[in-house]
Coordinates of N, CA, C and O and ligand atoms in Angstrom, one line a residue:
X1 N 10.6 -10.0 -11.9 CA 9.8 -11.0 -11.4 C 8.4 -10.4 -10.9 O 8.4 -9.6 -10.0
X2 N 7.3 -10.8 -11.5 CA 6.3 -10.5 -10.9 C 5.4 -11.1 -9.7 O 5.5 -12.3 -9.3
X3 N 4.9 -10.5 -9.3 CA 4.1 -10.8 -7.9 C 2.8 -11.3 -8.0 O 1.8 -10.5 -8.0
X4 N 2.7 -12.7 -8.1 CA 0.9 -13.0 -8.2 C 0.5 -12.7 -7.2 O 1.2 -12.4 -6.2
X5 N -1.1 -12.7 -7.2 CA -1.7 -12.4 -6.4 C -2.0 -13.5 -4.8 O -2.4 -13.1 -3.7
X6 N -1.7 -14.7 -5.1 CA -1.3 -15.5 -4.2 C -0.5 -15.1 -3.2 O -0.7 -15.3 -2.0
X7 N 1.0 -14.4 -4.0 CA 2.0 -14.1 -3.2 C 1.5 -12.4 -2.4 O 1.8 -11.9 -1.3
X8 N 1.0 -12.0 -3.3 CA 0.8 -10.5 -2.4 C -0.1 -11.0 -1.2 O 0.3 -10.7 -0.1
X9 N -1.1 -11.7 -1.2 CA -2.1 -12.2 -0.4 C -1.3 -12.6 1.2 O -1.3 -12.1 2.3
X10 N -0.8 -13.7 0.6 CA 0.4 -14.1 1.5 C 1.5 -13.3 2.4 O 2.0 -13.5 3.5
X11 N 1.5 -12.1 1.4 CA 2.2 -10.9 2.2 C 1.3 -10.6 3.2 O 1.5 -10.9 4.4
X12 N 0.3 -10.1 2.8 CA -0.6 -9.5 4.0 C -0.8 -10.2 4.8 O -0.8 -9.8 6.0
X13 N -0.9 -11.4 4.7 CA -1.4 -12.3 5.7 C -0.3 -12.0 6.7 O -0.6 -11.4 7.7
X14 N 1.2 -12.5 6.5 CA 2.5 -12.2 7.2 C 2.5 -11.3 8.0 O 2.9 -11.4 9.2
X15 N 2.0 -9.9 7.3 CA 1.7 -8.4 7.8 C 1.0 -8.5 8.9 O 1.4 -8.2 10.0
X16 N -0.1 -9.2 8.4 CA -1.5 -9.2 9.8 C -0.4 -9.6 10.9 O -0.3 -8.8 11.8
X17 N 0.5 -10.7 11.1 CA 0.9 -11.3 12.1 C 1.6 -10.1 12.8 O 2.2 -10.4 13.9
X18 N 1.7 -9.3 12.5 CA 2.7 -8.1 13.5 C 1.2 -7.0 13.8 O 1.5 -5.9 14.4
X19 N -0.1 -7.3 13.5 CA -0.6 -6.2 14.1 C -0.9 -5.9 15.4 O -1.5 -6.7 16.2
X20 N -0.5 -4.5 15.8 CA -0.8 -4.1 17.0 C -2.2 -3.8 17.2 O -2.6 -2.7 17.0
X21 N -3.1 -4.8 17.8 CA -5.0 -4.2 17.5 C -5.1 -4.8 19.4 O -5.9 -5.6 19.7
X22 N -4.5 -4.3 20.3 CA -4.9 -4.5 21.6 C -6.4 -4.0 21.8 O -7.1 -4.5 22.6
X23 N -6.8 -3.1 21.1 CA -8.0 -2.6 21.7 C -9.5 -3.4 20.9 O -10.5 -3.9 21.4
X24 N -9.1 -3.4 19.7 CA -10.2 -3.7 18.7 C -9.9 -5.9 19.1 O -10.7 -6.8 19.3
X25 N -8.8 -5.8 19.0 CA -8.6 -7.3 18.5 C -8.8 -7.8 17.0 O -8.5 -8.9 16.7
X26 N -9.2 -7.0 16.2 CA -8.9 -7.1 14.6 C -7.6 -6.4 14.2 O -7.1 -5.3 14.2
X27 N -7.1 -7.8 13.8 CA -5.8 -7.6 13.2 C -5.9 -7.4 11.7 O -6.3 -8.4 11.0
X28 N -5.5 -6.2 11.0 CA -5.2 -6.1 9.5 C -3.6 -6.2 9.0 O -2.6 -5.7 9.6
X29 N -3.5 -6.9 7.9 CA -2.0 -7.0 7.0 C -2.6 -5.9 5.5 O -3.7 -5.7 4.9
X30 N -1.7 -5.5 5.4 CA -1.7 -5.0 3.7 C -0.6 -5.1 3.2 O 0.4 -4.9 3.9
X31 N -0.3 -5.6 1.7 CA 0.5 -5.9 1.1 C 0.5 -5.3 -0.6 O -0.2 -5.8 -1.4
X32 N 1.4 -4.4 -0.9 CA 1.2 -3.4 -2.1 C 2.2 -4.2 -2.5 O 3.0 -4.7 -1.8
X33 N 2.0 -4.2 -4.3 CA 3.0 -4.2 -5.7 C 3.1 -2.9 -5.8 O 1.9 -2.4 -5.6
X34 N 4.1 -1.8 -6.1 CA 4.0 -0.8 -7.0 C 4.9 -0.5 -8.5 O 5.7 -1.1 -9.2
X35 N 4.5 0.1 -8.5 CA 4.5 -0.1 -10.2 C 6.0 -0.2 -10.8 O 6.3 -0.1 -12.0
X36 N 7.1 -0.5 -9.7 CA 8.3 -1.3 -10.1 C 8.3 -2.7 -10.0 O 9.2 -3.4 -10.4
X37 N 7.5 -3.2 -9.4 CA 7.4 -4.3 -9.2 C 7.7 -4.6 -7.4 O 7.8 -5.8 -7.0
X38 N 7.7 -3.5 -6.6 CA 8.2 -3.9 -5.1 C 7.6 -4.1 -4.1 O 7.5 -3.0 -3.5
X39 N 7.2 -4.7 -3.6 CA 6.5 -5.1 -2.3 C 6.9 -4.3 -0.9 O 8.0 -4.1 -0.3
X40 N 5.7 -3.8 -0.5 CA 5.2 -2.9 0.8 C 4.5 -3.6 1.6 O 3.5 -4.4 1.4
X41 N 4.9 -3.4 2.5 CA 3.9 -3.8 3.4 C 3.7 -2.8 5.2 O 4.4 -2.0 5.7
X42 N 2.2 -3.4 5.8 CA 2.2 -2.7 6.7 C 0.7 -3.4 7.9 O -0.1 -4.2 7.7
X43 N 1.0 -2.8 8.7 CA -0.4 -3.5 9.5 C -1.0 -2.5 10.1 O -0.6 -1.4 10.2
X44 N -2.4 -3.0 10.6 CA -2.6 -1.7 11.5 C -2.1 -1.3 13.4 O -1.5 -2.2 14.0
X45 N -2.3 -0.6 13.7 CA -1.3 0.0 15.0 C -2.3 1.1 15.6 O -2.8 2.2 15.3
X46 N -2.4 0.1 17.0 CA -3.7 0.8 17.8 C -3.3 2.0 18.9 O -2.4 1.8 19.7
X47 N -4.0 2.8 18.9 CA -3.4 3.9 20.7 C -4.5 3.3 21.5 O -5.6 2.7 21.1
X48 N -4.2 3.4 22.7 CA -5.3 3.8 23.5 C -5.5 5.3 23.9 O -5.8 5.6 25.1
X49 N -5.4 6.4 22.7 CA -6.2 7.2 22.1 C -6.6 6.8 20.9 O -6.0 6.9 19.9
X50 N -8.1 6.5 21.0 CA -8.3 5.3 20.3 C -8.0 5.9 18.6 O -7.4 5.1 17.8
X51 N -8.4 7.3 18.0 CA -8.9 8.2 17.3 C -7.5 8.0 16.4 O -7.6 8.1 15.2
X52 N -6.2 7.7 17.0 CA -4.8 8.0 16.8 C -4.4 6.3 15.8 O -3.4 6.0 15.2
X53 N -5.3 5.6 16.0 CA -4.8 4.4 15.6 C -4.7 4.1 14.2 O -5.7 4.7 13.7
X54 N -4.0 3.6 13.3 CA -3.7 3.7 12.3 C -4.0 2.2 11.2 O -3.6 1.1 11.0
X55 N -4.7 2.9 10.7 CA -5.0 1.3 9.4 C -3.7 0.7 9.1 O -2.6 1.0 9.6
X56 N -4.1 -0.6 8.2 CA -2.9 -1.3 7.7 C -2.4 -0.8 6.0 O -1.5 -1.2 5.3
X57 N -3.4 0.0 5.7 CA -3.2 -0.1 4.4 C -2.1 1.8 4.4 O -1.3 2.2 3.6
X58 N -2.7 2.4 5.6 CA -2.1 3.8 5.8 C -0.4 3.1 5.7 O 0.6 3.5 5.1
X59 N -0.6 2.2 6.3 CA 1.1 2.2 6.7 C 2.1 1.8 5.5 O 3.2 2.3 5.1
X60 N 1.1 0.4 4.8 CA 1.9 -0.2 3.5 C 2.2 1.5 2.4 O 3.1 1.8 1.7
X61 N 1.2 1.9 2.6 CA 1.4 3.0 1.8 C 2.7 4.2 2.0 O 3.4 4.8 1.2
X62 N 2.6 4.2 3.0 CA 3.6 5.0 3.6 C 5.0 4.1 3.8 O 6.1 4.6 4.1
X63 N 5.0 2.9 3.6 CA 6.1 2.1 3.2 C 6.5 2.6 1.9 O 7.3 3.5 1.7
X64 N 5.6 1.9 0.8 CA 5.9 2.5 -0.7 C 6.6 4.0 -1.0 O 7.4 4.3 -1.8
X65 N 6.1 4.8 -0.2 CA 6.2 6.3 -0.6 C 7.8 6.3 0.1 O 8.7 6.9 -0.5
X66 N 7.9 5.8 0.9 CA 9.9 5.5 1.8 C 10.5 5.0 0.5 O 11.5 5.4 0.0
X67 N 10.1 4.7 0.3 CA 10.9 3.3 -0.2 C 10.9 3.9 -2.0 O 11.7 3.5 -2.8
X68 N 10.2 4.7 -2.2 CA 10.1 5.5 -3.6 C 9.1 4.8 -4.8 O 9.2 4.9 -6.1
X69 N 8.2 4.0 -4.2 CA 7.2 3.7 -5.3 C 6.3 4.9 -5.1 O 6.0 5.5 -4.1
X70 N 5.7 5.0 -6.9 CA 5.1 6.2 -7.0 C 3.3 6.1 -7.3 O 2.3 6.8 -7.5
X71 N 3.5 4.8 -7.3 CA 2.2 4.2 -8.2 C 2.2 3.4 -7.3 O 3.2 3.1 -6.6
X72 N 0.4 2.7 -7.0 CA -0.4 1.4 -6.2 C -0.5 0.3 -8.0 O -1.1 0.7 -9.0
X73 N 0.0 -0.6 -7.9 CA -0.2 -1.7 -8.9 C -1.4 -2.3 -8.1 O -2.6 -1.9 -8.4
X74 N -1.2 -3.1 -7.1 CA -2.3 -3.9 -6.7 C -1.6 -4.1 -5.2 O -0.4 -4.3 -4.8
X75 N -3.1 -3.9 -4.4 CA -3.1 -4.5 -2.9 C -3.6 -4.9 -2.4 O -4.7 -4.6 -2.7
X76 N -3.6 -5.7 -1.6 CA -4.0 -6.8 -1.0 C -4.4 -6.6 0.7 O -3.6 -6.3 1.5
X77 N -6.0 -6.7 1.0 CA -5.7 -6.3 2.4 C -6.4 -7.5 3.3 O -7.6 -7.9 3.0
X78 N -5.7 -7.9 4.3 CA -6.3 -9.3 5.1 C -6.7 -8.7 6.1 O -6.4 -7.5 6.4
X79 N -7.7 -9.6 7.1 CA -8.6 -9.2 8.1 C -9.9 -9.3 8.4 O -10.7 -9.0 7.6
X80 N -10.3 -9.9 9.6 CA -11.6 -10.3 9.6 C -11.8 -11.7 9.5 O -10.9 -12.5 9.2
X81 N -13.1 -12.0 9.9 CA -13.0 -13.6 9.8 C -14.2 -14.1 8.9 O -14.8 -13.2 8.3
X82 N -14.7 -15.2 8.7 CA -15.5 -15.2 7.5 C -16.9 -14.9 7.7 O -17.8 -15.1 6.9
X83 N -16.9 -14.4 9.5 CA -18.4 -14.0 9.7 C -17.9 -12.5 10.5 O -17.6 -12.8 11.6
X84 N -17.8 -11.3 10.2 CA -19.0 -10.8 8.9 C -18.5 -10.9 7.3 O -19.1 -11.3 6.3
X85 N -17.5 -10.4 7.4 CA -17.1 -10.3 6.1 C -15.3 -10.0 5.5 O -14.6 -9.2 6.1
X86 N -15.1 -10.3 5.1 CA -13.7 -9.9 4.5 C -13.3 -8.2 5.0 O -14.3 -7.5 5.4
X87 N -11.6 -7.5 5.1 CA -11.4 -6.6 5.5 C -11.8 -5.4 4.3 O -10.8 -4.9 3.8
X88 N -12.7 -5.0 3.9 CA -12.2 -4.4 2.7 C -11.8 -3.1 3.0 O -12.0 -2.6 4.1
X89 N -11.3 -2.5 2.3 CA -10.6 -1.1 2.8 C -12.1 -0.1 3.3 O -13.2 0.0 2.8
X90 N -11.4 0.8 4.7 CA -12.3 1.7 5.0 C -12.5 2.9 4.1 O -11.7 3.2 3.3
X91 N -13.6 3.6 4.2 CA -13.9 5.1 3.5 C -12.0 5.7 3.4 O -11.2 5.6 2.5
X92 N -11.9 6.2 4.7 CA -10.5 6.6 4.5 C -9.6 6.2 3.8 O -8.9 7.1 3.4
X93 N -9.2 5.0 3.3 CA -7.9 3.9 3.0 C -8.4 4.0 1.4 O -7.7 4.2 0.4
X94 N -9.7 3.9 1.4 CA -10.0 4.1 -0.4 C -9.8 5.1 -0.5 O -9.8 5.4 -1.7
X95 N -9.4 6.2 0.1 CA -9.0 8.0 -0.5 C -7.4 7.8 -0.6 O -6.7 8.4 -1.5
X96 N -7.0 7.1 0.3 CA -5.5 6.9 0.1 C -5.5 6.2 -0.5 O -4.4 6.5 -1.1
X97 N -5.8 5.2 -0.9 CA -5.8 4.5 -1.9 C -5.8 4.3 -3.4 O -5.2 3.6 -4.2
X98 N -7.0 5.6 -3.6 CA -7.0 6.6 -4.4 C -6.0 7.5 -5.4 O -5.8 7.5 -6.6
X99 N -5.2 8.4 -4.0 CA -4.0 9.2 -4.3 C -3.0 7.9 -5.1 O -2.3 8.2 -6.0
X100 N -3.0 7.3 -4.8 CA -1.5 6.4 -5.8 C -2.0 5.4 -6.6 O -1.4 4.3 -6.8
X101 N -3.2 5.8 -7.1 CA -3.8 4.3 -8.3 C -4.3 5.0 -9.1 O -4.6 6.2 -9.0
X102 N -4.4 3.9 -10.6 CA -4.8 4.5 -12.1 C -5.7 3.5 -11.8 O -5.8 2.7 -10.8
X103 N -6.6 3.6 -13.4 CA -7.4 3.0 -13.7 C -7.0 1.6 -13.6 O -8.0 1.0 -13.5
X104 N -6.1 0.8 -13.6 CA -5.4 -0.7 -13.5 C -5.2 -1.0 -11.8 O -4.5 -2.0 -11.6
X105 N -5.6 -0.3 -11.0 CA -5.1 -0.2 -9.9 C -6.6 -1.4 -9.0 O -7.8 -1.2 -8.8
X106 N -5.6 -2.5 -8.9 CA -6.9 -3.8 -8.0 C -6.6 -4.1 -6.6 O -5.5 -4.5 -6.2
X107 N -7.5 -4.0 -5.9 CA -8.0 -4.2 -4.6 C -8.1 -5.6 -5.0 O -8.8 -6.1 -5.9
X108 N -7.2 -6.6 -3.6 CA -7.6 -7.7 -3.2 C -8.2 -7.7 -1.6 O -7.8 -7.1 -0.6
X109 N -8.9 -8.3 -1.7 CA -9.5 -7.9 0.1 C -10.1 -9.8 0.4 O -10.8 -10.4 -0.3
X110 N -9.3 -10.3 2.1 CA -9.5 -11.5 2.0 C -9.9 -12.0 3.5 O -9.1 -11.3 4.2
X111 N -10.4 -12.5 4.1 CA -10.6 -12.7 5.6 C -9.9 -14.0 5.9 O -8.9 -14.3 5.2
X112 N -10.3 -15.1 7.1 CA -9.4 -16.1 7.2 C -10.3 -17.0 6.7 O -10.4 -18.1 7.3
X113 N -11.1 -16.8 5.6 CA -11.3 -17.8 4.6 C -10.5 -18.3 3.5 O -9.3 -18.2 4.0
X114 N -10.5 -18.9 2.1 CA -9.2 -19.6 1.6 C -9.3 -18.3 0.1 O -8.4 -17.8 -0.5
X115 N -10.9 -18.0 -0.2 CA -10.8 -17.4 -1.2 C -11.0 -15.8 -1.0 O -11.4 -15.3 0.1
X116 N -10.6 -14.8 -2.2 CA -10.4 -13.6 -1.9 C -11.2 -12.6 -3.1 O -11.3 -12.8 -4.3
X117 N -11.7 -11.4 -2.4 CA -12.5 -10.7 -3.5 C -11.8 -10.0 -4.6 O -10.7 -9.8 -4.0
X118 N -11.8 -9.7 -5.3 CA -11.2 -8.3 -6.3 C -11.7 -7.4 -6.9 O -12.7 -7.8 -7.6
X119 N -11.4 -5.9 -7.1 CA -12.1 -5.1 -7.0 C -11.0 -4.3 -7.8 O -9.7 -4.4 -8.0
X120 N -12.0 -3.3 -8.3 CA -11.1 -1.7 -8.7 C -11.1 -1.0 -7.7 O -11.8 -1.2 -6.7
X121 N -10.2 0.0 -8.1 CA -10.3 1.2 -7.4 C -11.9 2.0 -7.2 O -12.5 2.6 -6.3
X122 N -12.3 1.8 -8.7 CA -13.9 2.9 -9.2 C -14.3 2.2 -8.4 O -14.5 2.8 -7.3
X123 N -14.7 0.5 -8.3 CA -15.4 0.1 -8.2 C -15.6 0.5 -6.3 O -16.8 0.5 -5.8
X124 N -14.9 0.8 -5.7 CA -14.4 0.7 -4.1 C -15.3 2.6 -3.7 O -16.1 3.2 -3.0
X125 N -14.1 2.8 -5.1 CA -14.6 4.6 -4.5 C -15.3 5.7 -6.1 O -14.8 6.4 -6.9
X126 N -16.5 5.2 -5.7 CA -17.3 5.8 -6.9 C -17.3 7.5 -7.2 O -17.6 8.3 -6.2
X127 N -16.9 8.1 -8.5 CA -17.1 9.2 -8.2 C -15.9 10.1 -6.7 O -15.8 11.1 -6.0
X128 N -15.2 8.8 -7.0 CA -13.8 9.7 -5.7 C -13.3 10.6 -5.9 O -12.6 10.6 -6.9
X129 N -13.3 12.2 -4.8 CA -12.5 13.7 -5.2 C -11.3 13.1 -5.3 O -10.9 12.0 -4.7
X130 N -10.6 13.9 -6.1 CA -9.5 14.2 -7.0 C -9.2 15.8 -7.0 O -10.1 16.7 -6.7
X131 N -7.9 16.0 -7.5 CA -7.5 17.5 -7.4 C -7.3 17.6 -9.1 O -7.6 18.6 -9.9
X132 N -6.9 16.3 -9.3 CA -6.2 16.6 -10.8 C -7.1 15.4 -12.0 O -6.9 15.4 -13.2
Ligands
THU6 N1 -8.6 -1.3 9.9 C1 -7.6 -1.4 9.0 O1 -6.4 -1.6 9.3 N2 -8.0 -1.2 7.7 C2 -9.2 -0.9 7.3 O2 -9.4 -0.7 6.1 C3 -10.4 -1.1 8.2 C4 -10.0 -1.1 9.6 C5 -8.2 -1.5 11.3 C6 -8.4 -0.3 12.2 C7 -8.5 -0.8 13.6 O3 -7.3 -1.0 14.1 C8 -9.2 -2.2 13.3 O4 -9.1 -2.5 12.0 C9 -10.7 -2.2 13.7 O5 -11.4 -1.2 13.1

């Protein structure tokens, strides 16, 4: 069964509802397909050391990698509201994001508006280091 992108969207959204953002008050959801077809998910999780707090996309990722997906198919990341802008993944989150995506590998990114952007990976992180 495949996963439209409605349905990943919807994940994240679900996601956002467990974020821990006491400090910021920006709540993020992420919601990964990986390339079995399985769904991840994760939110972000704040310290009050602030430095320690953790994205939503770090986490879904680290779901996938538990869980034995080895590949990012497509993810989806919610957050934000429609003024400024949609959540799109931070500098950081595109390097991890990076590590587990091919060239097929699409960023959905959506705020609490109804429609959502889509992106590559290139397109997010141009010229991104790589080892291999
Ligand atoms: N945040 C994410 O979860 N993902 C991103 O790509 C950008 C920012 C979180 C971190 C922090 O908890 C809050 O959003 C405000 O920066």
């Amino acid at each position: 069964m495949t996963i439209s992108d409605e349905e990943l969207i919807n994940a994240a959204k679900d996601a956002r509802e467990s974020a821990y953002c006491r400090y910021s008050g920006y709540a993020v959801g992420a919601a990964i397909v990986d390339d079995n077809g399985h769904l991840h998910v994760g939110c972000n999780v704040e310290n009050a050391s602030y430095p320690l707090g953790n994205c939503a996309e770090m986490a879904a990722i680290a779901a996938m990698v538990q869980e034995g997906g080895k590949r990012i198919d497509k993810i989806a990341v919610v957050g934000g509201s429609t003024k400024p802008s949609p959540c799109t993944p931070c500098g950081g989150c595109r390097q991890r994001i990076q590590e587990f995506a091919d060239e097929g590998t699409i960023v959905l990114a959506m705020d609490d508006s109804k429609d959502w952007q889509r992106y590559s990976i290139a397109e997010l992180l141009p010229a991104g280091f790589h080892l291999d």
